[in-house]
Tab-separated table of N, CA and C in Angstrom:
chain	number	residue	atom	x	y	z
D	1365	GLN	N	1.204	-1.203	0.191
D	1365	GLN	CA	0.057	-0.213	-0.095
D	1365	GLN	C	0.772	1.311	-0.114
D	1366	VAL	N	0.123	2.324	-0.255
D	1366	VAL	CA	0.749	3.963	-0.381
D	1366	VAL	C	0.162	4.839	0.134
D	1367	GLN	N	0.665	5.404	1.220
D	1367	GLN	CA	-0.336	6.496	1.904
D	1367	GLN	C	0.377	7.770	1.292
D	1368	LEU	N	-0.727	8.823	0.989
D	1368	LEU	CA	-0.490	10.034	0.309
D	1368	LEU	C	-0.784	11.242	1.029
D	1369	VAL	N	-0.047	12.367	1.373
D	1369	VAL	CA	-0.455	13.248	2.206
D	1369	VAL	C	-0.363	14.528	0.806
D	1370	GLU	N	-1.193	15.140	1.132
D	1370	GLU	CA	-1.083	16.557	0.326
D	1370	GLU	C	-0.780	18.068	1.170
D	1371	SER	N	-0.322	18.894	0.295
D	1371	SER	CA	0.006	19.999	0.757
D	1371	SER	C	0.124	20.864	-0.153
D	1372	GLY	N	0.029	22.780	0.298
D	1372	GLY	CA	0.117	23.517	-0.753
D	1372	GLY	C	-1.163	24.060	-1.199
D	1373	GLY	N	-2.104	24.245	-0.617
D	1373	GLY	CA	-3.535	24.572	-0.969
D	1373	GLY	C	-3.533	25.965	-0.631
D	1374	GLY	N	-4.232	26.581	-0.843
D	1374	GLY	CA	-4.789	28.235	-0.289
D	1374	GLY	C	-5.508	28.729	-1.013
D	1375	LEU	N	-5.440	30.132	-0.867
D	1375	LEU	CA	-6.412	31.082	-1.284
D	1375	LEU	C	-5.567	32.109	-2.321
D	1376	VAL	N	-5.681	32.406	-3.527
D	1376	VAL	CA	-5.122	32.963	-4.809
D	1376	VAL	C	-5.858	34.078	-5.486
D	1377	GLN	N	-5.390	34.938	-5.911
D	1377	GLN	CA	-6.076	35.949	-6.883
D	1377	GLN	C	-6.012	35.285	-8.460
D	1378	ALA	N	-7.051	35.369	-9.214
D	1378	ALA	CA	-7.106	34.865	-10.602
D	1378	ALA	C	-5.913	35.570	-11.190
D	1379	GLY	N	-4.967	34.594	-11.799
D	1379	GLY	CA	-3.782	34.822	-12.517
D	1379	GLY	C	-3.122	34.369	-11.952
D	1380	GLY	N	-2.709	34.171	-10.537
D	1380	GLY	CA	-1.626	33.748	-9.332
D	1380	GLY	C	-1.416	32.202	-9.788
D	1381	SER	N	-0.195	31.726	-9.044
D	1381	SER	CA	0.364	30.614	-8.993
D	1381	SER	C	0.138	29.973	-7.332
D	1382	LEU	N	-0.226	28.696	-7.496
D	1382	LEU	CA	0.037	27.779	-6.304
D	1382	LEU	C	0.939	26.602	-7.106
D	1383	ARG	N	1.726	25.831	-6.007
D	1383	ARG	CA	1.877	24.396	-5.979
D	1383	ARG	C	1.572	23.341	-5.095
D	1384	LEU	N	0.928	22.867	-5.661
D	1384	LEU	CA	0.557	21.459	-4.624
D	1384	LEU	C	1.320	20.327	-4.712
D	1385	SER	N	1.789	19.581	-3.584
D	1385	SER	CA	2.491	18.568	-3.595
D	1385	SER	C	1.755	17.308	-2.523
D	1386	CYS	N	2.176	16.296	-3.215
D	1386	CYS	CA	1.854	14.882	-2.820
D	1386	CYS	C	2.890	14.378	-2.256
D	1387	ALA	N	2.993	13.740	-1.172
D	1387	ALA	CA	4.023	13.261	-0.366
D	1387	ALA	C	3.527	11.390	-0.300
D	1388	ALA	N	4.460	10.581	-0.681
D	1388	ALA	CA	4.091	9.714	-0.527
D	1388	ALA	C	4.967	8.279	0.511
D	1389	SER	N	4.297	7.554	0.859
D	1389	SER	CA	5.035	6.540	1.911
D	1389	SER	C	4.540	5.293	1.936
D	1390	GLY	N	5.164	4.173	2.057
D	1390	GLY	CA	4.739	2.810	1.910
D	1390	GLY	C	5.870	2.092	0.732
D	1391	ARG	N	5.259	1.867	0.037
D	1391	ARG	CA	5.749	0.919	-1.271
D	1391	ARG	C	6.805	1.810	-2.343
D	1392	PRO	N	7.926	1.615	-2.721
D	1392	PRO	CA	8.263	2.265	-3.459
D	1392	PRO	C	7.785	3.275	-4.274
D	1393	PHE	N	7.788	4.550	-4.244
D	1393	PHE	CA	7.198	5.473	-5.015
D	1393	PHE	C	7.123	5.077	-6.720
D	1394	SER	N	8.293	4.612	-7.225
D	1394	SER	CA	8.404	4.721	-8.554
D	1394	SER	C	7.553	3.816	-8.899
D	1395	SER	N	7.125	2.382	-8.003
D	1395	SER	CA	5.754	1.775	-8.653
D	1395	SER	C	4.574	2.214	-8.946
D	1396	TYR	N	3.925	3.559	-8.567
D	1396	TYR	CA	2.722	3.892	-8.984
D	1396	TYR	C	2.782	5.238	-9.942
D	1397	ALA	N	1.922	5.136	-10.884
D	1397	ALA	CA	1.391	6.293	-11.051
D	1397	ALA	C	0.469	6.988	-10.557
D	1398	ILE	N	0.716	8.567	-10.872
D	1398	ILE	CA	0.281	9.346	-9.838
D	1398	ILE	C	-1.099	10.265	-10.484
D	1399	GLY	N	-2.209	10.350	-10.129
D	1399	GLY	CA	-3.246	11.180	-10.767
D	1399	GLY	C	-3.878	12.420	-10.046
D	1400	TRP	N	-3.966	13.287	-10.727
D	1400	TRP	CA	-4.625	14.452	-9.996
D	1400	TRP	C	-6.092	14.622	-10.352
D	1401	PHE	N	-6.837	14.932	-9.628
D	1401	PHE	CA	-8.458	15.087	-9.463
D	1401	PHE	C	-8.783	16.076	-8.849
D	1402	ARG	N	-9.752	16.586	-9.308
D	1402	ARG	CA	-10.449	17.701	-8.387
D	1402	ARG	C	-11.861	17.750	-8.563
D	1403	GLN	N	-12.706	18.421	-7.420
D	1403	GLN	CA	-13.821	18.430	-7.015
D	1403	GLN	C	-14.212	19.751	-6.848
D	1404	GLY	N	-15.384	20.436	-7.658
D	1404	GLY	CA	-15.788	21.737	-7.055
D	1404	GLY	C	-17.010	21.591	-6.507
D	1405	PRO	N	-17.737	22.545	-6.050
D	1405	PRO	CA	-18.617	22.660	-5.201
D	1405	PRO	C	-19.935	22.431	-6.039
D	1406	GLY	N	-20.767	21.243	-5.573
D	1406	GLY	CA	-21.837	20.414	-6.384
D	1406	GLY	C	-21.151	19.965	-7.466
D	1407	GLN	N	-20.286	19.721	-7.885
D	1407	GLN	CA	-19.625	18.838	-8.836
D	1407	GLN	C	-18.987	17.361	-8.768
D	1408	GLU	N	-18.816	16.774	-9.914
D	1408	GLU	CA	-18.300	15.496	-9.612
D	1408	GLU	C	-16.651	15.479	-9.647
D	1409	ARG	N	-16.245	14.480	-9.356
D	1409	ARG	CA	-14.579	14.570	-9.348
D	1409	ARG	C	-13.937	14.590	-10.466
D	1410	GLU	N	-13.356	15.400	-11.347
D	1410	GLU	CA	-12.833	15.270	-12.577
D	1410	GLU	C	-11.143	15.039	-12.356
D	1411	PHE	N	-11.116	14.280	-13.639
D	1411	PHE	CA	-9.210	14.441	-14.000
D	1411	PHE	C	-8.857	16.002	-14.197
D	1412	VAL	N	-7.591	15.691	-13.661
D	1412	VAL	CA	-6.952	16.702	-13.576
D	1412	VAL	C	-5.603	16.740	-14.593
D	1413	ALA	N	-4.616	15.746	-14.305
D	1413	ALA	CA	-3.385	15.080	-14.636
D	1413	ALA	C	-3.044	14.103	-14.394
D	1414	TYR	N	-2.248	13.296	-15.288
D	1414	TYR	CA	-1.482	12.314	-14.501
D	1414	TYR	C	0.107	12.309	-14.930
D	1415	ASN	N	0.538	11.190	-14.043
D	1415	ASN	CA	1.947	11.226	-14.149
D	1415	ASN	C	2.391	9.967	-14.295
D	1416	SER	N	2.962	9.383	-14.946
D	1416	SER	CA	3.697	7.689	-14.797
D	1416	SER	C	5.139	7.763	-14.988
D	1417	TRP	N	5.801	6.835	-14.503
D	1417	TRP	CA	7.165	6.879	-14.620
D	1417	TRP	C	7.851	5.176	-14.522
D	1418	THR	N	8.478	4.970	-15.452
D	1418	THR	CA	9.139	3.358	-15.498
D	1418	THR	C	10.496	3.894	-15.997
D	1419	TRP	N	11.233	2.465	-15.734
D	1419	TRP	CA	12.410	2.451	-16.430
D	1419	TRP	C	12.579	3.024	-17.752
D	1420	ARG	N	11.648	2.677	-18.810
D	1420	ARG	CA	11.344	3.031	-20.410
D	1420	ARG	C	11.114	4.397	-20.349
D	1421	GLY	N	10.798	5.188	-19.540
D	1421	GLY	CA	10.415	7.168	-19.373
D	1421	GLY	C	9.429	7.159	-18.702
D	1422	GLY	N	8.475	8.383	-18.932
D	1422	GLY	CA	7.484	8.597	-18.197
D	1422	GLY	C	6.778	9.299	-19.012
D	1423	ASN	N	5.328	9.400	-18.785
D	1423	ASN	CA	4.464	10.132	-19.670
D	1423	ASN	C	3.526	11.029	-18.606
D	1424	THR	N	3.103	12.174	-19.440
D	1424	THR	CA	2.157	13.222	-18.326
D	1424	THR	C	1.199	13.756	-19.404
D	1425	ASP	N	-0.223	13.746	-18.743
D	1425	ASP	CA	-1.317	14.254	-19.581
D	1425	ASP	C	-2.052	15.239	-19.072
D	1426	TYR	N	-2.671	15.986	-19.367
D	1426	TYR	CA	-3.575	16.993	-18.990
D	1426	TYR	C	-5.027	16.868	-19.200
D	1427	ALA	N	-5.952	17.078	-18.444
D	1427	ALA	CA	-7.059	17.885	-19.054
D	1427	ALA	C	-7.029	19.008	-19.789
D	1428	ASP	N	-8.092	19.355	-20.750
D	1428	ASP	CA	-7.560	20.173	-21.781
D	1428	ASP	C	-7.804	21.391	-20.942
D	1429	SER	N	-8.865	21.261	-20.081
D	1429	SER	CA	-9.000	22.620	-19.526
D	1429	SER	C	-7.901	23.400	-18.605
D	1430	VAL	N	-7.174	22.418	-18.430
D	1430	VAL	CA	-5.732	22.741	-17.691
D	1430	VAL	C	-4.416	22.825	-18.453
D	1431	LYS	N	-4.548	22.354	-19.457
D	1431	LYS	CA	-3.353	22.202	-20.819
D	1431	LYS	C	-2.909	23.720	-20.837
D	1432	GLY	N	-1.380	23.614	-20.684
D	1432	GLY	CA	-0.676	24.776	-20.867
D	1432	GLY	C	-0.282	25.973	-19.567
D	1433	ARG	N	-1.327	25.375	-18.503
D	1433	ARG	CA	-1.300	26.259	-17.065
D	1433	ARG	C	-0.553	25.430	-16.430
D	1434	PHE	N	-1.103	24.252	-16.013
D	1434	PHE	CA	-0.717	23.082	-15.093
D	1434	PHE	C	0.592	22.393	-15.521
D	1435	THR	N	1.451	21.763	-14.569
D	1435	THR	CA	2.639	21.265	-14.742
D	1435	THR	C	2.630	20.138	-13.518
D	1436	VAL	N	2.989	18.860	-13.934
D	1436	VAL	CA	3.127	17.676	-12.836
D	1436	VAL	C	4.689	17.316	-13.485
D	1437	SER	N	5.033	17.381	-12.150
D	1437	SER	CA	6.646	16.981	-12.067
D	1437	SER	C	6.804	15.532	-10.956
D	1438	ARG	N	7.753	14.963	-10.910
D	1438	ARG	CA	7.702	13.847	-10.071
D	1438	ARG	C	9.477	13.765	-9.258
D	1439	ASP	N	9.514	13.769	-8.238
D	1439	ASP	CA	10.786	13.807	-7.398
D	1439	ASP	C	10.867	12.404	-6.790
D	1440	ASN	N	11.186	11.238	-7.345
D	1440	ASN	CA	11.270	9.745	-6.786
D	1440	ASN	C	12.279	9.885	-5.825
D	1441	ALA	N	13.358	10.505	-5.313
D	1441	ALA	CA	14.342	10.426	-4.678
D	1441	ALA	C	13.193	11.238	-3.244
D	1442	LYS	N	12.416	11.919	-3.347
D	1442	LYS	CA	11.816	12.614	-2.519
D	1442	LYS	C	10.104	11.960	-2.102
D	1443	ASN	N	10.098	11.079	-2.917
D	1443	ASN	CA	8.583	10.537	-2.925
D	1443	ASN	C	7.819	11.688	-3.125
D	1444	THR	N	7.664	12.331	-3.976
D	1444	THR	CA	6.501	13.530	-3.982
D	1444	THR	C	6.594	13.717	-5.003
D	1445	VAL	N	5.010	14.132	-5.597
D	1445	VAL	CA	4.690	14.544	-7.129
D	1445	VAL	C	4.031	16.396	-6.962
D	1446	TYR	N	4.545	16.822	-7.621
D	1446	TYR	CA	3.937	18.541	-7.718
D	1446	TYR	C	2.816	18.517	-8.819
D	1447	LEU	N	2.076	19.407	-8.455
D	1447	LEU	CA	1.274	19.744	-9.111
D	1447	LEU	C	1.517	21.739	-9.468
D	1448	GLN	N	1.842	21.746	-10.468
D	1448	GLN	CA	2.499	23.483	-10.323
D	1448	GLN	C	0.820	24.141	-11.244
D	1449	MET	N	0.496	25.237	-10.492
D	1449	MET	CA	-0.800	25.771	-11.514
D	1449	MET	C	-0.472	27.084	-11.575
D	1450	ASN	N	-0.456	27.717	-12.845
D	1450	ASN	CA	-0.121	28.881	-13.362
D	1450	ASN	C	-1.220	29.537	-13.746
D	1451	SER	N	-1.604	30.679	-13.827
D	1451	SER	CA	-2.542	31.218	-14.487
D	1451	SER	C	-3.829	31.026	-13.694
D	1452	LEU	N	-4.165	30.836	-12.832
D	1452	LEU	CA	-5.206	30.138	-11.959
D	1452	LEU	C	-6.435	31.013	-12.484
D	1453	LYS	N	-7.803	30.576	-12.631
D	1453	LYS	CA	-9.003	30.882	-12.783
D	1453	LYS	C	-9.778	30.855	-11.872
D	1454	PRO	N	-11.020	31.417	-11.751
D	1454	PRO	CA	-12.322	31.184	-10.303
D	1454	PRO	C	-12.666	29.990	-10.870
D	1455	GLU	N	-12.383	29.358	-11.920
D	1455	GLU	CA	-13.350	28.140	-12.172
D	1455	GLU	C	-12.621	26.858	-11.954
D	1456	ASP	N	-11.154	27.123	-11.494
D	1456	ASP	CA	-10.141	26.218	-11.034
D	1456	ASP	C	-10.789	25.927	-9.476
D	1457	THR	N	-11.225	26.940	-9.011
D	1457	THR	CA	-11.499	26.671	-7.328
D	1457	THR	C	-12.254	24.937	-7.187
D	1458	ALA	N	-11.522	24.055	-6.130
D	1458	ALA	CA	-11.695	23.011	-5.718
D	1458	ALA	C	-11.306	22.389	-4.770
D	1459	VAL	N	-11.412	21.371	-4.462
D	1459	VAL	CA	-10.368	20.401	-3.662
D	1459	VAL	C	-9.736	19.664	-4.681
D	1460	TYR	N	-8.599	19.830	-4.429
D	1460	TYR	CA	-7.964	19.190	-5.323
D	1460	TYR	C	-7.057	17.588	-4.723
D	1461	TYR	N	-7.092	16.562	-5.533
D	1461	TYR	CA	-6.889	15.322	-4.647
D	1461	TYR	C	-5.812	14.836	-5.299
D	1462	CYS	N	-4.515	13.853	-4.974
D	1462	CYS	CA	-3.701	13.284	-5.715
D	1462	CYS	C	-4.232	11.761	-5.315
D	1463	ALA	N	-3.804	10.971	-6.269
D	1463	ALA	CA	-4.186	9.480	-6.043
D	1463	ALA	C	-3.281	8.935	-6.908
D	1464	ALA	N	-3.119	7.643	-6.339
D	1464	ALA	CA	-1.729	6.546	-6.644
D	1464	ALA	C	-2.426	5.100	-7.463
D	1465	ARG	N	-2.022	4.737	-8.242
D	1465	ARG	CA	-2.479	3.472	-8.935
D	1465	ARG	C	-1.161	2.640	-9.324
D	1466	THR	N	-1.365	1.280	-9.250
D	1466	THR	CA	-0.066	0.683	-10.050
D	1466	THR	C	-0.364	0.766	-11.759
D	1467	TYR	N	0.991	0.051	-12.352
D	1467	TYR	CA	0.904	0.273	-13.336
D	1467	TYR	C	-0.137	-0.990	-13.889
D	1468	GLY	N	-0.731	-0.962	-15.406
D	1468	GLY	CA	-1.531	-1.914	-15.860
D	1468	GLY	C	-2.491	-1.705	-16.442
D	1469	SER	N	-3.680	-2.437	-16.843
D	1469	SER	CA	-4.575	-2.004	-17.443
D	1469	SER	C	-5.280	-1.085	-16.932
D	1470	GLY	N	-6.428	-0.616	-17.455
D	1470	GLY	CA	-6.967	0.379	-17.304
D	1470	GLY	C	-6.744	1.681	-17.236
D	1471	SER	N	-7.966	2.462	-17.335
D	1471	SER	CA	-7.387	4.381	-17.993
D	1471	SER	C	-6.928	4.831	-16.455
D	1472	TYR	N	-5.756	5.868	-17.199
D	1472	TYR	CA	-5.020	6.528	-16.001
D	1472	TYR	C	-6.074	7.714	-16.206
D	1473	TYR	N	-7.096	7.943	-16.727
D	1473	TYR	CA	-7.983	9.029	-16.495
D	1473	TYR	C	-9.309	9.119	-15.615
D	1474	SER	N	-9.360	7.900	-15.226
D	1474	SER	CA	-10.815	7.538	-14.609
D	1474	SER	C	-10.341	7.502	-13.236
D	1475	ARG	N	-10.899	7.787	-12.396
D	1475	ARG	CA	-10.869	8.064	-11.004
D	1475	ARG	C	-11.086	6.733	-10.236
D	1476	ASN	N	-11.836	5.835	-10.895
D	1476	ASN	CA	-12.292	4.619	-10.596
D	1476	ASN	C	-11.095	3.444	-10.459
D	1477	GLU	N	-10.093	4.024	-11.254
D	1477	GLU	CA	-8.810	3.058	-11.509
D	1477	GLU	C	-7.650	3.707	-10.042
D	1478	TYR	N	-7.903	4.170	-9.586
D	1478	TYR	CA	-7.082	4.588	-8.539
D	1478	TYR	C	-7.419	4.201	-6.891
D	1479	PRO	N	-6.738	3.437	-6.411
D	1479	PRO	CA	-7.213	3.130	-5.207
D	1479	PRO	C	-6.809	3.801	-4.040
D	1480	TYR	N	-5.925	4.651	-4.087
D	1480	TYR	CA	-5.162	5.156	-3.125
D	1480	TYR	C	-5.285	6.721	-3.224
D	1481	TRP	N	-5.863	7.895	-2.033
D	1481	TRP	CA	-6.386	9.016	-2.413
D	1481	TRP	C	-5.643	9.451	-1.241
D	1482	GLY	N	-5.082	10.813	-1.419
D	1482	GLY	CA	-4.807	11.790	-0.197
D	1482	GLY	C	-5.865	12.069	0.506
D	1483	GLN	N	-5.889	12.825	1.050
D	1483	GLN	CA	-6.990	13.706	2.018
D	1483	GLN	C	-7.561	15.025	1.386
D	1484	GLY	N	-7.009	15.542	0.313
D	1484	GLY	CA	-7.496	16.542	-0.354
D	1484	GLY	C	-7.006	18.084	-0.166
D	1485	ALA	N	-6.613	18.931	-0.793
D	1485	ALA	CA	-5.995	20.396	-0.718
D	1485	ALA	C	-6.964	21.164	-1.313
D	1486	GLN	N	-7.525	22.187	-0.408
D	1486	GLN	CA	-8.633	23.265	-0.835
D	1486	GLN	C	-7.868	24.669	-1.306
D	1487	VAL	N	-8.498	24.739	-2.941
D	1487	VAL	CA	-7.327	25.701	-3.574
D	1487	VAL	C	-8.850	26.721	-4.043
D	1488	THR	N	-8.620	28.052	-3.450
D	1488	THR	CA	-9.814	28.825	-4.320
D	1488	THR	C	-8.971	30.026	-4.634
D	1489	VAL	N	-9.681	30.308	-6.061
D	1489	VAL	CA	-9.182	31.435	-6.644
D	1489	VAL	C	-10.111	32.509	-6.891
D	1490	SER	N	-10.039	33.411	-6.293
D	1490	SER	CA	-10.884	34.598	-6.434
D	1490	SER	C	-10.843	35.899	-7.614
D	1491	SER	N	-11.645	36.290	-7.855
D	1491	SER	CA	-11.626	37.120	-9.466
D	1491	SER	C	-11.602	38.701	-8.942
């Protein structure tokens, strides 16, 4: 198993930046793909980004709504994945979750494929 702890949320004005961290403990961090999801008020939890890393290399992809503004990076030595969020908009306001899954079949874009979740971090963007 892996345990995930998020940090870095907060309140920011539109156009500003925040960086979320997702620190993992448990099994070797490199064994997991990490997904980022968010849930706005009254909305379903939606895909934001994912990052995978194997000895063959890594893959990262983003939801269209954040592409070009958000960047995922991974530091396996620190067992931490980061979500850098730039040019934030009020519609980015949500609770952000990191999640982990092992590699294999299933979509990296579906929240149902991730068995391990962080506690969530509130991001509020004011206009």
